[in-house]
PDB file of C-alpha atoms and ligand atoms in Angstrom:
ATOM      1  CA  MET D   1       0.000   0.000   0.000  1.00 90.00           C
ATOM      2  CA  SER D   2       1.308   3.473  -0.779  1.00 95.00           C
ATOM      3  CA  ILE D   3       2.054   5.721   2.183  1.00 96.00           C
ATOM      4  CA  LYS D   4      -0.518   8.268   0.944  1.00 95.00           C
ATOM      5  CA  ARG D   5      -3.230   5.618   0.929  1.00 96.00           C
ATOM      6  CA  LYS D   6      -2.179   4.468   4.400  1.00 98.00           C
ATOM      7  CA  TYR D   7      -2.383   8.063   5.660  1.00 98.00           C
ATOM      8  CA  ILE D   8      -5.868   8.540   4.185  1.00 97.00           C
ATOM      9  CA  ILE D   9      -7.105   5.356   5.861  1.00 98.00           C
ATOM     10  CA  SER D  10      -5.552   6.442   9.174  1.00 98.00           C
ATOM     11  CA  LEU D  11      -7.021   9.953   9.000  1.00 98.00           C
ATOM     12  CA  ASN D  12     -10.457   8.421   8.412  1.00 97.00           C
ATOM     13  CA  GLU D  13     -10.001   6.089  11.399  1.00 98.00           C
ATOM     14  CA  ILE D  14      -8.940   9.036  13.545  1.00 97.00           C
ATOM     15  CA  LYS D  15     -11.970  11.066  12.461  1.00 96.00           C
ATOM     16  CA  LYS D  16     -14.101   8.127  13.657  1.00 97.00           C
ATOM     17  CA  ILE D  17     -12.314   8.076  17.023  1.00 97.00           C
ATOM     18  CA  ILE D  18     -12.991  11.768  17.644  1.00 95.00           C
ATOM     19  CA  LYS D  19     -16.715  11.159  17.134  1.00 95.00           C
ATOM     20  CA  ILE D  20     -17.024   8.636  19.980  1.00 96.00           C
ATOM     21  CA  ASN D  21     -18.703   9.807  23.135  1.00 96.00           C
ATOM     22  CA  ALA D  22     -15.789  10.172  25.571  1.00 97.00           C
ATOM     23  CA  LEU D  23     -13.618  12.753  27.269  1.00 96.00           C
ATOM     24  CA  ALA D  24     -11.077  14.543  25.047  1.00 97.00           C
ATOM     25  CA  GLU D  25      -8.233  12.898  26.948  1.00 97.00           C
ATOM     26  CA  ILE D  26      -9.578   9.410  26.273  1.00 97.00           C
ATOM     27  CA  LYS D  27     -10.145  10.161  22.584  1.00 98.00           C
ATOM     28  CA  CYS D  28      -6.612  11.526  22.250  1.00 98.00           C
ATOM     29  CA  LYS D  29      -5.152   8.504  23.999  1.00 98.00           C
ATOM     30  CA  LYS D  30      -7.009   6.214  21.559  1.00 98.00           C
ATOM     31  CA  ILE D  31      -5.654   8.224  18.610  1.00 98.00           C
ATOM     32  CA  LEU D  32      -2.088   7.976  19.939  1.00 98.00           C
ATOM     33  CA  ASP D  33      -2.501   4.226  20.580  1.00 98.00           C
ATOM     34  CA  TYR D  34      -3.779   3.815  17.019  1.00 98.00           C
ATOM     35  CA  LEU D  35      -0.771   5.667  15.598  1.00 98.00           C
ATOM     36  CA  ARG D  36       1.753   3.735  17.657  1.00 98.00           C
ATOM     37  CA  LYS D  37       0.191   0.419  16.640  1.00 98.00           C
ATOM     38  CA  ASN D  38       0.184   1.250  12.926  1.00 98.00           C
ATOM     39  CA  TYR D  39       3.439   3.178  12.537  1.00 98.00           C
ATOM     40  CA  LYS D  40       6.213   1.092  14.053  1.00 98.00           C
ATOM     41  CA  HIS D  41       8.774   3.898  14.060  1.00 98.00           C
ATOM     42  CA  TYR D  42       6.524   5.890  16.433  1.00 98.00           C
ATOM     43  CA  ASN D  43       7.727   4.411  19.736  1.00 98.00           C
ATOM     44  CA  TRP D  44       6.418   7.024  22.160  1.00 98.00           C
ATOM     45  CA  ILE D  45       3.843   9.701  21.271  1.00 98.00           C
ATOM     46  CA  GLY D  46       2.658  12.449  23.525  1.00 98.00           C
ATOM     47  CA  ILE D  47       0.452  15.522  23.325  1.00 98.00           C
ATOM     48  CA  TYR D  48       1.710  18.504  25.300  1.00 98.00           C
ATOM     49  CA  LEU D  49      -0.468  21.588  25.839  1.00 98.00           C
ATOM     50  CA  LEU D  50       0.923  25.075  26.405  1.00 98.00           C
ATOM     51  CA  LYS D  51       0.000  26.508  29.820  1.00 98.00           C
ATOM     52  CA  ASN D  52       0.369  30.185  30.820  1.00 97.00           C
ATOM     53  CA  LYS D  53       2.399  30.717  27.620  1.00 96.00           C
ATOM     54  CA  ASN D  54       5.535  29.505  29.452  1.00 97.00           C
ATOM     55  CA  LYS D  55       5.350  25.761  29.967  1.00 98.00           C
ATOM     56  CA  LEU D  56       4.210  22.609  28.275  1.00 98.00           C
ATOM     57  CA  LYS D  57       2.136  20.106  30.209  1.00 98.00           C
ATOM     58  CA  LEU D  58       1.737  16.496  29.118  1.00 98.00           C
ATOM     59  CA  PHE D  59      -1.944  15.952  28.241  1.00 98.00           C
ATOM     60  CA  THR D  60      -1.792  12.278  27.320  1.00 98.00           C
ATOM     61  CA  TYR D  61       0.607   9.797  25.751  1.00 98.00           C
ATOM     62  CA  SER D  62       0.991   6.346  24.261  1.00 98.00           C
ATOM     63  CA  GLY D  63       4.146   4.405  25.043  1.00 98.00           C
ATOM     64  CA  ASP D  64       5.623   1.586  27.071  1.00 97.00           C
ATOM     65  CA  LYS D  65       7.167   3.976  29.540  1.00 96.00           C
ATOM     66  CA  GLU D  66       6.231   7.102  31.408  1.00 97.00           C
ATOM     67  CA  THR D  67       8.318  10.223  30.861  1.00 97.00           C
ATOM     68  CA  GLN D  68       9.699  12.160  33.796  1.00 96.00           C
ATOM     69  CA  HIS D  69       9.220  15.323  31.684  1.00 98.00           C
ATOM     70  CA  LYS D  70       5.519  15.904  32.301  1.00 98.00           C
ATOM     71  CA  ILE D  71       6.106  19.657  32.524  1.00 98.00           C
ATOM     72  CA  ILE D  72       8.634  21.323  30.200  1.00 98.00           C
ATOM     73  CA  PRO D  73       9.373  25.062  30.486  1.00 98.00           C
ATOM     74  CA  ILE D  74       9.494  26.592  27.007  1.00 98.00           C
ATOM     75  CA  ASN D  75      13.147  27.520  27.442  1.00 98.00           C
ATOM     76  CA  LYS D  76      14.044  23.805  27.702  1.00 98.00           C
ATOM     77  CA  GLY D  77      14.327  20.860  25.353  1.00 98.00           C
ATOM     78  CA  LEU D  78      13.389  20.302  21.744  1.00 98.00           C
ATOM     79  CA  CYS D  79       9.784  20.604  22.873  1.00 98.00           C
ATOM     80  CA  GLY D  80      10.446  24.127  24.146  1.00 98.00           C
ATOM     81  CA  LEU D  81      12.345  24.968  20.970  1.00 98.00           C
ATOM     82  CA  ALA D  82       9.302  24.051  18.844  1.00 98.00           C
ATOM     83  CA  VAL D  83       7.217  26.531  20.874  1.00 98.00           C
ATOM     84  CA  ARG D  84       9.802  29.311  20.629  1.00 98.00           C
ATOM     85  CA  LYS D  85      10.292  28.838  16.894  1.00 98.00           C
ATOM     86  CA  LYS D  86       6.631  27.980  16.230  1.00 98.00           C
ATOM     87  CA  GLU D  87       7.771  25.372  13.757  1.00 98.00           C
ATOM     88  CA  ILE D  88       8.234  21.655  13.235  1.00 98.00           C
ATOM     89  CA  ILE D  89      11.390  20.253  14.810  1.00 98.00           C
ATOM     90  CA  ASN D  90      12.639  17.090  13.118  1.00 98.00           C
ATOM     91  CA  VAL D  91      15.871  15.793  14.672  1.00 98.00           C
ATOM     92  CA  PRO D  92      17.417  12.788  12.872  1.00 98.00           C
ATOM     93  CA  ASP D  93      19.988  12.131  15.606  1.00 98.00           C
ATOM     94  CA  VAL D  94      19.189  13.431  19.077  1.00 98.00           C
ATOM     95  CA  THR D  95      22.779  12.894  20.293  1.00 98.00           C
ATOM     96  CA  LEU D  96      23.879  15.691  17.966  1.00 98.00           C
ATOM     97  CA  ASN D  97      21.396  18.286  19.224  1.00 97.00           C
ATOM     98  CA  SER D  98      22.305  20.332  22.298  1.00 97.00           C
ATOM     99  CA  ASN D  99      18.662  21.252  22.982  1.00 97.00           C
ATOM    100  CA  TYR D 100      17.697  17.623  23.455  1.00 98.00           C
ATOM    101  CA  LEU D 101      16.219  16.649  26.821  1.00 98.00           C
ATOM    102  CA  GLU D 102      16.446  12.897  27.288  1.00 97.00           C
ATOM    103  CA  CYS D 103      13.374  10.932  28.297  1.00 96.00           C
ATOM    104  CA  PHE D 104      14.298   7.428  27.188  1.00 97.00           C
ATOM    105  CA  PRO D 105      17.809   6.084  26.581  1.00 97.00           C
ATOM    106  CA  GLU D 106      16.475   4.165  23.536  1.00 98.00           C
ATOM    107  CA  THR D 107      15.411   7.335  21.674  1.00 98.00           C
ATOM    108  CA  LYS D 108      17.506   8.088  18.607  1.00 98.00           C
ATOM    109  CA  SER D 109      15.376  10.575  16.699  1.00 98.00           C
ATOM    110  CA  GLU D 110      12.486  12.874  17.528  1.00 98.00           C
ATOM    111  CA  LEU D 111       9.718  14.765  15.737  1.00 99.00           C
ATOM    112  CA  ILE D 112       7.783  17.639  17.263  1.00 98.00           C
ATOM    113  CA  VAL D 113       4.847  19.190  15.425  1.00 98.00           C
ATOM    114  CA  PRO D 114       3.192  22.297  16.898  1.00 98.00           C
ATOM    115  CA  ILE D 115      -0.596  22.474  17.087  1.00 98.00           C
ATOM    116  CA  PHE D 116      -2.224  25.819  16.261  1.00 98.00           C
ATOM    117  CA  LYS D 117      -5.673  27.255  16.885  1.00 97.00           C
ATOM    118  CA  ASN D 118      -6.406  30.484  14.972  1.00 94.00           C
ATOM    119  CA  ASN D 119      -2.656  30.925  14.365  1.00 95.00           C
ATOM    120  CA  GLU D 120      -1.915  30.639  18.071  1.00 97.00           C
ATOM    121  CA  LEU D 121       0.304  27.797  19.230  1.00 98.00           C
ATOM    122  CA  ILE D 122      -1.648  25.785  21.798  1.00 98.00           C
ATOM    123  CA  GLY D 123       0.461  22.647  22.103  1.00 98.00           C
ATOM    124  CA  GLU D 124       2.382  20.033  20.208  1.00 98.00           C
ATOM    125  CA  ILE D 125       2.625  16.393  19.260  1.00 98.00           C
ATOM    126  CA  ASP D 126       5.946  14.851  20.270  1.00 98.00           C
ATOM    127  CA  ILE D 127       7.162  11.528  18.843  1.00 98.00           C
ATOM    128  CA  ASP D 128      10.258   9.633  19.958  1.00 98.00           C
ATOM    129  CA  SER D 129      11.681   6.932  17.721  1.00 98.00           C
ATOM    130  CA  TYR D 130      14.167   4.233  18.665  1.00 98.00           C
ATOM    131  CA  LYS D 131      15.365   4.377  15.035  1.00 98.00           C
ATOM    132  CA  LEU D 132      17.913   6.874  13.766  1.00 98.00           C
ATOM    133  CA  ASN D 133      16.611   9.324  11.161  1.00 98.00           C
ATOM    134  CA  ALA D 134      13.090   7.932  11.507  1.00 98.00           C
ATOM    135  CA  PHE D 135      11.023  10.880  10.268  1.00 98.00           C
ATOM    136  CA  ASN D 136      10.677  12.448   6.846  1.00 98.00           C
ATOM    137  CA  LYS D 137       8.497  15.138   5.239  1.00 98.00           C
ATOM    138  CA  ASN D 138       5.635  12.627   4.926  1.00 98.00           C
ATOM    139  CA  ASP D 139       5.597  12.116   8.702  1.00 98.00           C
ATOM    140  CA  GLU D 140       5.670  15.889   9.182  1.00 98.00           C
ATOM    141  CA  TRP D 141       2.670  16.310   6.852  1.00 98.00           C
ATOM    142  CA  PHE D 142       0.748  13.453   8.448  1.00 98.00           C
ATOM    143  CA  ILE D 143       1.302  14.492  12.072  1.00 98.00           C
ATOM    144  CA  ASN D 144       0.393  18.071  11.214  1.00 98.00           C
ATOM    145  CA  LYS D 145      -2.934  16.743   9.838  1.00 98.00           C
ATOM    146  CA  ILE D 146      -3.481  14.823  13.078  1.00 98.00           C
ATOM    147  CA  GLY D 147      -2.844  18.066  14.988  1.00 98.00           C
ATOM    148  CA  GLU D 148      -5.486  19.822  12.879  1.00 97.00           C
ATOM    149  CA  ILE D 149      -7.997  17.139  13.822  1.00 96.00           C
ATOM    150  CA  ILE D 150      -7.252  16.936  17.531  1.00 96.00           C
ATOM    151  CA  VAL D 151      -7.152  20.690  18.112  1.00 96.00           C
ATOM    152  CA  LYS D 152     -10.928  20.621  17.718  1.00 93.00           C
ATOM    153  CA  ILE D 153     -11.324  18.380  20.746  1.00 92.00           C
ATOM    154  CA  VAL D 154      -8.558  19.571  23.075  1.00 90.00           C
ATOM    155  CA  ILE D 155      -9.428  23.274  22.926  1.00 79.00           C
ATOM    156  CA  LYS D 156     -13.050  24.279  22.958  1.00 66.00           C
ATOM    157  CA  LYS D 157     -13.221  28.034  22.553  1.00 55.00           C
TER     158      LYS D 157
HETATM  159  N1  SME C 201      12.955  14.944  24.286  1.00 82.31           N
HETATM  160  C1  SME C 201      12.051  16.014  24.585  1.00 82.31           C
HETATM  161  C2  SME C 201      11.443  15.855  25.947  1.00 82.31           C
HETATM  162  C3  SME C 201      10.134  15.112  25.942  1.00 82.31           C
HETATM  163  S1  SME C 201      10.329  13.450  25.870  1.00 82.31           S
HETATM  164  O1  SME C 201      10.936  13.040  24.597  1.00 82.31           O
HETATM  165  C4  SME C 201       8.901  12.644  26.058  1.00 82.31           C
HETATM  166  C5  SME C 201      12.760  17.355  24.455  1.00 82.31           C
HETATM  167  O2  SME C 201      13.949  17.395  24.128  1.00 82.31           O
HETATM  168  O3  SME C 201      12.133  18.381  24.691  1.00 82.31           O
END
């Protein structure tokens, strides 16, 4: 199956998940579980939401392990960098990036995609991969689409 076709199927599945009658946190967790199950290079996926414009707070995640970084000030980490730059951060080798804040020793690459509501950054999707150079422009496009879907359920204003 082509990657485009796989993405279309996944986006349709995710649109079904957001229609179920459940709390936003539960819906998001189901979406993250779905992604991790179907995209093997996504080893840990979390949604962080921006609080008081100065820190990120973990909303929910899918992964084998818990992160100790449940709160990240925006002056720290790759996650903070994505907020400051308001852009996608795609790091092929985390050992070569001085901003990197380690969560799991297995992580080799990381993708962070900001989530916007009316041009305002409200959070981000963070993916750790145990593979080097795991993410390409297709992943960036796809995760950005997921952000556009989930913003509707995490922020209601
Ligand atoms: N590595 C991130 C911290 C979050 S964990 O990967 C879950 C960073 O550098 O900001």
